[in-house]
Tab-separated table of C-alpha atoms in Angstrom:
chain	number	residue	atom	x	y	z
N	1	MET	CA	6.552	15.967	-23.709
N	2	TYR	CA	6.048	14.940	-20.140
N	3	ASP	CA	7.476	15.988	-17.011
N	4	PHE	CA	8.102	12.501	-16.276
N	5	ASP	CA	9.006	9.596	-18.706
N	6	MET	CA	7.517	7.654	-15.004
N	7	ILE	CA	5.633	8.302	-12.158
N	8	VAL	CA	5.205	5.881	-8.955
N	9	ILE	CA	2.530	6.292	-6.416
N	10	GLY	CA	3.569	4.923	-3.292
N	11	SER	CA	7.050	3.844	-2.107
N	12	GLY	CA	6.413	0.119	-0.915
N	13	PRO	CA	8.479	-3.042	-2.190
N	14	SER	CA	7.074	-3.059	-5.579
N	15	GLY	CA	7.306	1.028	-6.093
N	16	ARG	CA	10.519	1.264	-4.563
N	17	ARG	CA	12.390	-1.251	-7.560
N	18	ALA	CA	10.504	-0.082	-10.096
N	19	ALA	CA	11.520	3.597	-9.156
N	20	VAL	CA	14.853	2.670	-9.154
N	21	GLN	CA	15.516	-0.228	-12.024
N	22	SER	CA	13.917	2.852	-13.732
N	23	ALA	CA	16.912	5.511	-13.097
N	24	LYS	CA	19.011	2.829	-13.448
N	25	ILE	CA	18.631	2.575	-17.390
N	26	GLY	CA	18.485	6.878	-17.143
N	27	LYS	CA	14.891	7.624	-16.754
N	28	SER	CA	13.546	10.563	-14.897
N	29	VAL	CA	11.423	9.470	-11.664
N	30	LEU	CA	9.109	10.202	-9.297
N	31	VAL	CA	7.893	8.825	-6.478
N	32	VAL	CA	4.453	9.939	-4.588
N	33	GLU	CA	4.151	8.887	-1.517
N	34	LYS	CA	1.081	10.223	1.092
N	35	GLY	CA	2.583	8.329	4.429
N	36	ARG	CA	4.721	10.659	5.977
N	37	ARG	CA	8.359	9.005	5.170
N	38	VAL	CA	8.461	6.649	2.488
N	39	GLY	CA	8.962	2.710	3.001
N	40	GLY	CA	4.791	2.359	2.871
N	41	VAL	CA	2.564	-0.538	4.425
N	42	SER	CA	5.670	-2.681	3.975
N	43	VAL	CA	8.141	-0.635	5.917
N	44	HIS	CA	5.361	1.240	8.653
N	45	THR	CA	2.982	-0.906	9.344
N	46	GLY	CA	3.443	-4.127	7.745
N	47	THR	CA	6.381	-6.119	7.247
N	48	ILE	CA	9.099	-4.816	8.565
N	49	PRO	CA	7.328	-3.830	12.155
N	50	SER	CA	5.834	-7.305	12.427
N	51	LYS	CA	8.153	-9.078	11.554
N	52	THR	CA	10.717	-6.446	14.145
N	53	LEU	CA	8.442	-7.388	16.607
N	54	ARG	CA	8.179	-11.080	16.276
N	55	GLU	CA	12.162	-10.606	17.208
N	56	THR	CA	12.334	-8.618	20.102
N	57	VAL	CA	9.822	-10.972	21.226
N	58	LEU	CA	11.770	-14.142	20.896
N	59	ASN	CA	15.001	-12.880	22.423
N	60	LEU	CA	13.670	-10.610	25.417
N	61	SER	CA	11.101	-13.429	25.885
N	62	GLY	CA	13.911	-16.117	25.981
N	63	TRP	CA	11.938	-18.179	23.669
N	64	ARG	CA	14.435	-20.085	21.792
N	65	GLU	CA	16.441	-21.409	25.189
N	66	ARG	CA	13.110	-22.392	26.764
N	67	GLY	CA	14.251	-26.214	25.363
N	68	PHE	CA	16.938	-25.663	27.824
N	69	TYR	CA	16.124	-23.880	30.663
N	70	GLY	CA	12.028	-24.585	30.492
N	71	ARG	CA	8.957	-22.857	30.607
N	72	SER	CA	9.478	-20.228	33.256
N	73	TYR	CA	12.548	-18.705	31.902
N	74	ARG	CA	12.676	-15.170	30.711
N	75	VAL	CA	16.157	-12.714	29.300
N	76	LYS	CA	13.751	-10.070	31.029
N	77	GLN	CA	11.445	-10.807	33.156
N	78	ASP	CA	8.535	-8.111	32.980
N	79	ILE	CA	8.525	-6.830	29.567
N	80	ASP	CA	6.193	-3.696	28.335
N	81	ALA	CA	5.457	-2.079	25.279
N	82	GLY	CA	8.061	0.124	25.134
N	83	ASP	CA	10.763	-2.755	24.894
N	84	LEU	CA	9.095	-3.481	21.827
N	85	MET	CA	8.638	-0.335	20.357
N	86	SER	CA	12.333	0.658	21.060
N	87	ARG	CA	13.564	-1.595	18.546
N	88	LEU	CA	11.058	-1.058	16.360
N	89	HIS	CA	11.198	2.690	16.033
N	90	LYS	CA	15.011	1.798	15.744
N	91	THR	CA	14.931	-0.487	12.551
N	92	LEU	CA	11.980	1.543	11.068
N	93	ASP	CA	14.736	4.931	11.462
N	94	HIS	CA	17.052	2.385	9.521
N	95	GLU	CA	14.856	1.030	6.513
N	96	VAL	CA	13.633	4.487	5.922
N	97	ASP	CA	17.808	6.203	6.011
N	98	VAL	CA	18.540	3.727	3.612
N	99	LEU	CA	15.204	4.014	1.184
N	100	GLU	CA	16.023	8.032	0.913
N	101	HIS	CA	20.210	7.071	0.770
N	102	GLN	CA	19.250	4.636	-2.398
N	103	PHE	CA	17.069	7.617	-3.940
N	104	ALA	CA	18.984	10.294	-3.628
N	105	ARG	CA	21.580	8.456	-5.226
N	106	ASN	CA	20.121	7.127	-8.268
N	107	GLY	CA	18.433	10.869	-8.704
N	108	VAL	CA	14.511	9.764	-7.996
N	109	LYS	CA	12.580	12.354	-7.146
N	110	THR	CA	9.336	12.106	-3.850
N	111	ALA	CA	7.022	14.019	-3.418
N	112	ARG	CA	5.034	14.310	-0.565
N	113	GLY	CA	1.472	14.057	-0.333
N	114	GLU	CA	-1.726	12.048	-2.063
N	115	ALA	CA	-2.566	11.157	-5.645
N	116	CYS	CA	-5.080	10.711	-7.794
N	117	PHE	CA	-5.827	10.680	-11.775
N	118	LEU	CA	-7.404	14.019	-13.784
N	119	ASP	CA	-6.646	11.447	-17.165
N	120	PRO	CA	-4.563	8.755	-17.397
N	121	HIS	CA	-1.219	10.681	-17.706
N	122	THR	CA	-1.606	13.604	-15.731
N	123	LEU	CA	-1.655	13.599	-11.676
N	124	GLN	CA	-2.874	15.764	-9.183
N	125	ILE	CA	-0.220	15.728	-6.180
N	126	THR	CA	-2.108	17.196	-3.110
N	127	GLY	CA	0.505	17.912	-0.053
N	128	GLU	CA	-0.788	17.577	4.493
N	129	GLY	CA	-1.610	20.945	3.894
N	130	GLY	CA	-3.708	21.491	1.044
N	131	GLU	CA	-1.355	22.448	-1.807
N	132	VAL	CA	-2.312	21.143	-5.040
N	133	ASP	CA	0.701	20.232	-7.321
N	134	THR	CA	-0.212	18.687	-11.293
N	135	VAL	CA	1.989	16.483	-12.856
N	136	THR	CA	2.508	14.540	-15.657
N	137	ALA	CA	4.264	10.826	-16.744
N	138	ALA	CA	5.162	8.836	-19.657
N	139	HIS	CA	4.065	6.214	-17.260
N	140	VAL	CA	2.408	5.337	-13.970
N	141	LEU	CA	3.027	2.449	-11.813
N	142	ILE	CA	0.117	2.307	-8.858
N	143	ALA	CA	1.975	0.614	-6.359
N	144	VAL	CA	-0.174	1.855	-3.558
N	145	GLY	CA	-0.911	-1.505	-1.047
N	146	THR	CA	-3.355	-2.622	0.674
N	147	ARG	CA	-5.365	-0.685	3.809
N	148	PRO	CA	-7.078	-3.495	6.777
N	149	PHE	CA	-10.702	-4.674	5.843
N	150	ARG	CA	-12.425	-2.046	8.264
N	151	PRO	CA	-15.559	-3.421	8.854
N	152	ASP	CA	-18.676	-1.133	10.843
N	153	TYR	CA	-19.332	-3.939	13.346
N	154	VAL	CA	-16.197	-3.517	15.010
N	155	PRO	CA	-15.463	-1.301	17.539
N	156	PHE	CA	-12.730	-0.109	16.744
N	157	ASN	CA	-11.049	2.366	18.940
N	158	GLY	CA	-7.494	2.020	19.500
N	159	MET	CA	-6.973	0.998	22.862
N	160	SER	CA	-8.373	-2.518	23.091
N	161	VAL	CA	-9.632	-3.100	19.486
N	162	PHE	CA	-7.360	-2.795	16.882
N	163	ASP	CA	-6.438	-3.418	12.652
N	164	SER	CA	-3.364	-4.998	12.040
N	165	ASP	CA	-1.863	-1.806	10.988
N	166	GLU	CA	-2.493	-0.329	14.923
N	167	ILE	CA	-1.438	-3.214	16.291
N	168	VAL	CA	2.640	-2.232	15.758
N	169	ASP	CA	1.864	0.949	18.084
N	170	LEU	CA	0.210	-1.324	20.654
N	171	PRO	CA	-0.583	0.944	24.239
N	172	ARG	CA	0.321	-1.793	26.640
N	173	LEU	CA	0.666	-5.516	26.938
N	174	PRO	CA	-2.939	-7.355	26.952
N	175	ARG	CA	-3.202	-10.280	29.399
N	176	SER	CA	-5.199	-11.548	26.748
N	177	LEU	CA	-5.608	-11.189	23.213
N	178	ALA	CA	-8.673	-12.430	20.579
N	179	VAL	CA	-7.530	-13.078	17.266
N	180	ILE	CA	-10.239	-12.567	14.660
N	181	GLY	CA	-9.309	-14.083	11.387
N	182	ALA	CA	-6.449	-17.101	10.883
N	183	GLY	CA	-5.054	-15.955	7.921
N	184	VAL	CA	-1.008	-14.713	7.154
N	185	ILE	CA	-1.279	-11.401	9.883
N	186	GLY	CA	-3.889	-13.303	12.359
N	187	VAL	CA	-1.762	-16.438	12.554
N	188	GLU	CA	1.659	-14.122	12.872
N	189	TYR	CA	-0.124	-11.998	15.443
N	190	ALA	CA	-1.661	-15.094	17.789
N	191	SER	CA	1.925	-17.186	17.841
N	192	ILE	CA	4.110	-14.267	18.364
N	193	PHE	CA	2.146	-12.649	21.086
N	194	SER	CA	1.506	-16.598	22.690
N	195	ALA	CA	5.088	-16.158	23.163
N	196	LEU	CA	4.536	-13.591	25.663
N	197	ASP	CA	2.714	-16.030	27.539
N	198	VAL	CA	-0.380	-13.954	26.570
N	199	SER	CA	-3.404	-15.966	26.858
N	200	VAL	CA	-4.651	-15.835	23.060
N	201	THR	CA	-7.796	-16.914	20.873
N	202	LEU	CA	-7.985	-17.189	17.588
N	203	ILE	CA	-10.986	-17.378	15.993
N	204	GLU	CA	-11.310	-17.859	12.708
N	205	PRO	CA	-15.586	-18.797	10.285
N	206	ARG	CA	-14.267	-21.716	8.414
N	207	SER	CA	-13.041	-24.874	9.557
N	208	THR	CA	-9.406	-24.682	7.956
N	209	PHE	CA	-7.145	-22.036	7.923
N	210	LEU	CA	-4.067	-21.143	5.342
N	211	ASP	CA	-5.630	-23.523	2.980
N	212	PHE	CA	-2.350	-23.551	0.497
N	213	ILE	CA	0.310	-24.490	3.487
N	214	ASP	CA	0.618	-28.363	3.074
N	215	LYS	CA	-1.800	-30.191	5.672
N	216	GLU	CA	0.528	-31.825	7.550
N	217	LEU	CA	2.866	-28.590	8.557
N	218	ILE	CA	-0.388	-27.042	9.065
N	219	GLU	CA	-1.535	-30.230	11.394
N	220	GLU	CA	2.337	-29.858	13.438
N	221	PHE	CA	1.553	-25.825	13.845
N	222	VAL	CA	-1.939	-26.288	15.344
N	223	HIS	CA	-0.262	-29.305	18.331
N	224	GLU	CA	2.693	-26.362	18.273
N	225	LEU	CA	-0.422	-23.762	19.351
N	226	ARG	CA	-2.145	-26.028	21.615
N	227	ASP	CA	0.652	-27.262	23.487
N	228	ARG	CA	1.249	-23.197	24.544
N	229	ASN	CA	-2.668	-23.490	25.363
N	230	VAL	CA	-4.097	-21.047	22.281
N	231	ALA	CA	-7.404	-21.898	22.248
N	232	LEU	CA	-8.498	-22.268	18.332
N	233	ARG	CA	-12.343	-21.432	17.605
N	234	PHE	CA	-12.381	-22.248	14.116
N	235	GLY	CA	-15.477	-23.013	11.984
N	236	ALA	CA	-17.812	-20.399	13.550
N	237	ALA	CA	-18.304	-17.221	12.641
N	238	VAL	CA	-18.329	-13.635	15.008
N	239	THR	CA	-21.860	-12.284	15.672
N	240	SER	CA	-21.159	-9.686	16.928
N	241	ILE	CA	-18.474	-7.718	18.940
N	242	THR	CA	-19.166	-5.645	22.081
N	243	LEU	CA	-17.215	-3.460	24.814
N	244	ASP	CA	-17.987	-4.435	28.452
N	245	ALA	CA	-18.308	-1.788	31.011
N	246	ARG	CA	-14.301	-1.782	31.131
N	247	GLU	CA	-14.245	-1.255	27.308
N	248	ARG	CA	-13.191	-4.903	26.621
N	249	PRO	CA	-13.818	-7.232	23.969
N	250	VAL	CA	-16.736	-9.551	23.813
N	251	CYS	CA	-16.904	-11.692	20.897
N	252	LYS	CA	-20.365	-13.752	20.556
N	253	LEU	CA	-19.796	-16.839	17.750
N	254	ALA	CA	-22.489	-18.497	15.764
N	255	ASP	CA	-22.272	-21.356	17.794
N	256	GLY	CA	-23.076	-20.152	21.073
N	257	ARG	CA	-19.507	-19.326	22.753
N	258	THR	CA	-18.433	-15.871	24.134
N	259	VAL	CA	-14.910	-15.108	23.714
N	260	HIS	CA	-14.043	-12.246	26.432
N	261	SER	CA	-10.515	-10.666	26.610
N	262	ASP	CA	-8.332	-7.635	27.880
N	263	MET	CA	-7.648	-6.581	23.630
N	264	LEU	CA	-8.812	-8.015	20.169
N	265	LEU	CA	-7.259	-8.067	16.624
N	266	PHE	CA	-9.383	-7.786	13.797
N	267	ALA	CA	-7.104	-9.165	10.686
N	268	ALA	CA	-9.757	-10.884	8.611
N	269	GLY	CA	-8.462	-9.484	5.601
N	270	ARG	CA	-7.522	-6.234	3.528
N	271	VAL	CA	-8.109	-3.467	0.394
N	272	GLY	CA	-6.490	-1.704	-1.846
N	273	ALA	CA	-5.862	1.162	-1.118
N	274	THR	CA	-7.298	3.007	-4.447
N	275	ASP	CA	-10.451	4.096	-3.219
N	276	ARG	CA	-8.509	8.043	-3.272
N	277	LEU	CA	-6.930	7.322	-6.865
N	278	ASN	CA	-9.582	8.626	-9.295
N	279	LEU	CA	-9.213	5.817	-11.680
N	280	GLU	CA	-12.150	6.363	-13.591
N	281	ALA	CA	-10.288	9.776	-14.658
N	282	ALA	CA	-7.467	6.830	-16.059
N	283	GLY	CA	-10.362	4.125	-17.205
N	284	LEU	CA	-9.247	1.494	-15.060
N	285	ALA	CA	-11.881	-0.215	-12.512
N	286	VAL	CA	-11.762	-2.222	-9.391
N	287	ASP	CA	-13.162	-5.568	-7.849
N	288	HIS	CA	-14.865	-5.477	-5.241
N	289	ARG	CA	-11.868	-5.480	-2.835
N	290	GLY	CA	-9.943	-2.445	-4.324
N	291	ARG	CA	-7.525	-4.326	-6.245
N	292	ILE	CA	-6.533	-3.703	-9.429
N	293	ALA	CA	-6.306	-6.711	-12.550
N	294	VAL	CA	-3.106	-6.388	-14.521
N	295	GLU	CA	-1.406	-8.869	-17.804
N	296	PRO	CA	0.596	-11.525	-15.548
N	297	LYS	CA	3.700	-10.956	-17.356
N	298	THR	CA	3.989	-7.480	-17.578
N	299	LEU	CA	2.213	-5.976	-14.459
N	300	GLN	CA	0.113	-3.832	-17.320
N	301	THR	CA	-3.409	-3.023	-16.434
N	302	ALA	CA	-6.464	-2.358	-18.785
N	303	VAL	CA	-4.676	1.118	-20.132
N	304	PRO	CA	-1.230	-0.153	-21.356
N	305	HIS	CA	0.943	2.669	-19.912
N	306	ILE	CA	-0.024	2.235	-16.693
N	307	TYR	CA	1.065	-1.045	-14.434
N	308	ALA	CA	0.227	-1.842	-10.661
N	309	ALA	CA	2.093	-3.923	-9.169
N	310	GLY	CA	2.398	-5.393	-5.008
N	311	ASP	CA	-0.655	-6.264	-2.746
N	312	VAL	CA	-3.012	-4.170	-4.653
N	313	ILE	CA	-2.599	-6.401	-7.385
N	314	GLY	CA	-3.595	-9.310	-5.089
N	315	PHE	CA	-1.931	-12.729	-4.338
N	316	PRO	CA	0.447	-13.661	-3.754
N	317	SER	CA	1.056	-10.340	-1.462
N	318	LEU	CA	4.816	-11.397	-0.278
N	319	ALA	CA	7.074	-8.547	-0.137
N	320	SER	CA	9.804	-10.639	-2.587
N	321	THR	CA	7.427	-11.169	-4.906
N	322	SER	CA	6.054	-7.554	-4.665
N	323	MET	CA	9.987	-6.173	-5.191
N	324	GLU	CA	9.687	-8.572	-8.749
N	325	GLN	CA	6.913	-6.862	-10.149
N	326	GLY	CA	8.113	-3.513	-9.849
N	327	ARG	CA	11.346	-4.342	-11.832
N	328	VAL	CA	9.016	-6.437	-13.990
N	329	ALA	CA	6.891	-3.879	-14.508
N	330	ALA	CA	9.634	-1.101	-14.999
N	331	CYS	CA	11.628	-2.765	-17.555
N	332	HIS	CA	8.638	-3.935	-19.179
N	333	ALA	CA	7.862	0.076	-20.020
N	334	PHE	CA	10.897	0.520	-21.369
N	335	GLY	CA	11.594	-1.729	-23.971
N	336	LEU	CA	13.975	-4.164	-21.576
N	337	GLU	CA	12.869	-8.047	-21.597
N	338	PRO	CA	14.041	-8.828	-17.861
N	339	PRO	CA	14.104	-12.191	-17.538
N	340	PRO	CA	11.416	-15.124	-17.295
N	341	PRO	CA	10.903	-15.321	-13.509
N	342	PRO	CA	12.110	-18.486	-11.612
N	343	GLU	CA	9.369	-21.457	-11.791
N	344	PHE	CA	9.262	-21.188	-8.030
N	345	PHE	CA	9.453	-18.960	-5.355
N	346	PRO	CA	9.257	-19.811	-1.638
N	347	TYR	CA	6.662	-18.494	0.442
N	348	GLY	CA	7.629	-17.191	4.387
N	349	ILE	CA	4.858	-17.075	7.025
N	350	TYR	CA	6.935	-15.489	9.789
N	351	SER	CA	5.309	-17.240	13.138
N	352	VAL	CA	5.956	-18.517	15.833
N	353	PRO	CA	7.758	-21.282	15.148
N	354	GLU	CA	7.518	-20.337	11.255
N	355	MET	CA	6.949	-22.120	8.607
N	356	SER	CA	8.069	-21.774	5.119
N	357	THR	CA	6.969	-23.615	1.693
N	358	VAL	CA	7.497	-24.194	-1.583
N	359	GLY	CA	7.065	-26.609	-5.057
N	360	MET	CA	3.842	-28.371	-4.799
N	361	SER	CA	2.354	-29.632	-1.292
N	362	GLU	CA	1.621	-33.004	-1.198
N	363	GLU	CA	-2.174	-32.560	-1.968
N	364	GLU	CA	-1.383	-31.261	-4.870
N	365	VAL	CA	0.745	-33.446	-6.011
N	366	ARG	CA	-2.049	-36.146	-5.537
N	367	LYS	CA	-4.410	-34.311	-7.152
N	368	ARG	CA	-1.975	-33.907	-10.184
N	369	GLU	CA	-1.866	-37.720	-9.924
N	370	ILE	CA	1.976	-37.869	-9.315
N	371	PRO	CA	3.329	-41.108	-7.925
N	372	TYR	CA	5.277	-39.968	-4.603
N	373	GLU	CA	7.256	-40.642	-2.089
N	374	CYS	CA	7.316	-38.276	1.330
N	375	GLY	CA	11.062	-38.067	3.586
N	376	ILE	CA	10.491	-36.385	6.714
N	377	ALA	CA	12.879	-34.872	9.319
N	378	ARG	CA	12.885	-34.247	12.594
N	379	PHE	CA	15.339	-30.673	14.060
N	380	ARG	CA	15.767	-32.724	17.216
N	381	GLU	CA	16.651	-35.238	14.722
N	382	THR	CA	19.727	-33.101	13.940
N	383	SER	CA	23.143	-32.252	16.326
N	384	ARG	CA	22.056	-28.460	15.418
N	385	GLY	CA	18.636	-29.158	16.904
N	386	HIS	CA	20.375	-30.958	20.151
N	387	ILE	CA	22.795	-27.740	20.935
N	388	MET	CA	20.116	-25.529	21.026
N	389	GLY	CA	17.638	-27.218	22.773
N	390	LEU	CA	14.794	-27.571	19.459
N	391	ASN	CA	12.459	-30.509	20.916
N	392	SER	CA	9.715	-29.219	17.698
N	393	GLY	CA	10.567	-28.992	14.220
N	394	MET	CA	10.624	-30.635	11.083
N	395	MET	CA	11.213	-30.570	7.488
N	396	LYS	CA	8.930	-32.511	4.635
N	397	MET	CA	9.861	-33.517	0.990
N	398	ILE	CA	8.099	-34.612	-1.330
N	399	PHE	CA	9.517	-36.131	-4.880
N	400	SER	CA	9.282	-38.252	-7.760
N	401	VAL	CA	9.284	-41.596	-8.016
N	402	LYS	CA	9.590	-42.227	-11.627
N	403	THR	CA	11.821	-39.308	-12.465
N	404	ARG	CA	13.943	-38.671	-8.483
N	405	ARG	CA	13.206	-34.949	-8.832
N	406	LEU	CA	12.159	-33.330	-5.851
N	407	LEU	CA	8.610	-31.550	-6.067
N	408	GLY	CA	8.248	-29.980	-3.007
N	409	VAL	CA	9.728	-28.663	0.519
N	410	HIS	CA	7.497	-27.748	3.267
N	411	ILE	CA	8.993	-26.828	6.402
N	412	VAL	CA	8.176	-25.277	10.437
N	413	GLY	CA	10.039	-24.484	13.140
N	414	GLU	CA	13.761	-22.496	13.774
N	415	GLY	CA	15.186	-20.818	10.789
N	416	ALA	CA	12.344	-22.642	8.457
N	417	THR	CA	12.410	-18.944	6.301
N	418	GLU	CA	16.245	-19.360	5.685
N	419	LEU	CA	16.417	-22.918	5.200
N	420	ILE	CA	13.858	-23.039	1.989
N	421	HIS	CA	16.200	-21.816	0.404
N	422	ILE	CA	17.993	-25.341	-0.696
N	423	GLY	CA	15.132	-26.161	-1.551
N	424	GLN	CA	14.138	-23.943	-4.132
N	425	ALA	CA	17.390	-23.715	-5.569
N	426	VAL	CA	17.408	-27.829	-6.272
N	427	LEU	CA	13.572	-27.307	-7.279
N	428	ASN	CA	13.832	-24.244	-9.941
N	429	LEU	CA	17.423	-26.343	-11.405
N	430	ARG	CA	14.442	-29.570	-12.051
N	431	GLY	CA	17.106	-31.832	-9.669
N	432	THR	CA	16.663	-34.340	-7.595
N	433	ILE	CA	16.988	-36.468	-4.597
N	434	ASP	CA	20.395	-37.508	-5.237
N	435	TYR	CA	21.395	-34.248	-4.559
N	436	PHE	CA	20.456	-34.498	-1.339
N	437	ILE	CA	21.812	-37.829	-0.711
N	438	GLU	CA	25.370	-37.433	-2.096
N	439	ASN	CA	25.822	-33.333	-0.783
N	440	THR	CA	28.076	-32.619	1.781
N	441	PHE	CA	26.425	-30.572	4.463
N	442	ASN	CA	27.860	-28.449	7.002
N	443	TYR	CA	28.123	-30.057	10.356
N	444	PRO	CA	25.813	-28.810	12.553
N	445	THR	CA	23.529	-27.104	10.789
N	446	LEU	CA	19.555	-27.747	10.718
N	447	ALA	CA	20.511	-27.938	7.043
N	448	GLU	CA	21.387	-31.713	7.745
N	449	ALA	CA	17.988	-32.089	7.876
N	450	TYR	CA	17.803	-31.660	4.273
N	451	LYS	CA	20.127	-35.159	3.870
N	452	ILE	CA	18.404	-36.895	6.331
N	453	ALA	CA	14.520	-35.949	4.883
N	454	GLY	CA	16.207	-37.428	1.180
N	455	LEU	CA	17.271	-40.432	3.114
N	456	ASP	CA	14.347	-41.255	4.451
N	457	ALA	CA	12.419	-40.642	1.320
N	458	TRP	CA	15.122	-43.082	-0.571
N	459	ASN	CA	15.135	-45.373	1.960
N	460	ARG	CA	10.753	-45.928	1.045
N	461	MET	CA	11.641	-45.472	-2.831
N	462	THR	CA	14.464	-48.541	-3.017
N	463	ARG	CA	11.496	-50.793	-1.119
N	464	VAL	CA	9.049	-49.489	-3.751
């Protein structure tokens, strides 16, 4: 009746996982990708490029060794944009090769072009050369992701003013950088360029940022930024952005301040890449940010056989959760019942230093009026921290006084996004403080911080 059992629009994390899952159970699958290569935003302009850039910066700048050798230490004295791009392109080529091979061995077909709906079961695919093909499917997954929000008042030019997709193709390293938007993307890039000793100004109209992160963790992170002379301009909106005679951006703020910089990154939000899908023909609508509403458990849209997953449905917009959403959508479409998702999943912010969190923050615990106690461990308290030359980094654990259960883990510092999974496992298994007190951790490791923080909380709880 249909050409395919499943058509997936977009080959990012959710799209690829849905396509492979559908193929694994013997369904015919077509992935439509408008980019030159498969992988979507995650591989080409988002997750993988930004994290590759971060790792390259930390390696070439000698950032991890400065605790021993001083702030002037560098592995490579003169780092330029070419150094950053070389590693980036190698990484992206590998990612694309792995994904293409995964599609090939699972029999997933791909089509390069831009898809739009003709009716709820029919898609038109327009190729780069204007060629048009029409295909039908029993089920459709919309996994088109997002693109940067680009307001008219920002003079984007690809040379001195960039959005968060363009910044990965940086033509040269700036001497100074203004970043507008202290969300996850803005904070990551601001801290990455700061690690290169670029003078950075972070601008945010709100007085706070990353409000889903525990406040004590944010305070620690802000202290790190200020210690590196990152200028924080919070609580003042940008009233205008102009270019001076040398094409350098000049930002005027509502509080009367002016920020001059060599380059500017505008990272104040993203919008769903849905405007060219002709969703009306499929019976669907989007919100003011181009996002599609779905049923949380099944990922179904208002049209039952059409699903949506990944960043296009909004929060949490993480590659890890997007992958699982794609798998769940495919399973539901073909009558399989996937196991229920875990109660807690981690957030990772790949800033410098990185931050990761799972479970409830201290603010959430207070709001729920749960009697609790916290345990703190500083990475400099661990032998591995001494070996690595770490002067900063901390772990915060929150426990229920009544049940002794772990409620949340919050980490800022080296290896935070790896370390968090121990806390995630204990949380989802409803573990208590006793696990951390009685368990033996490899020595020397940063994971010992779990025992240090556990004992710190236990000492406070036993005095209650």
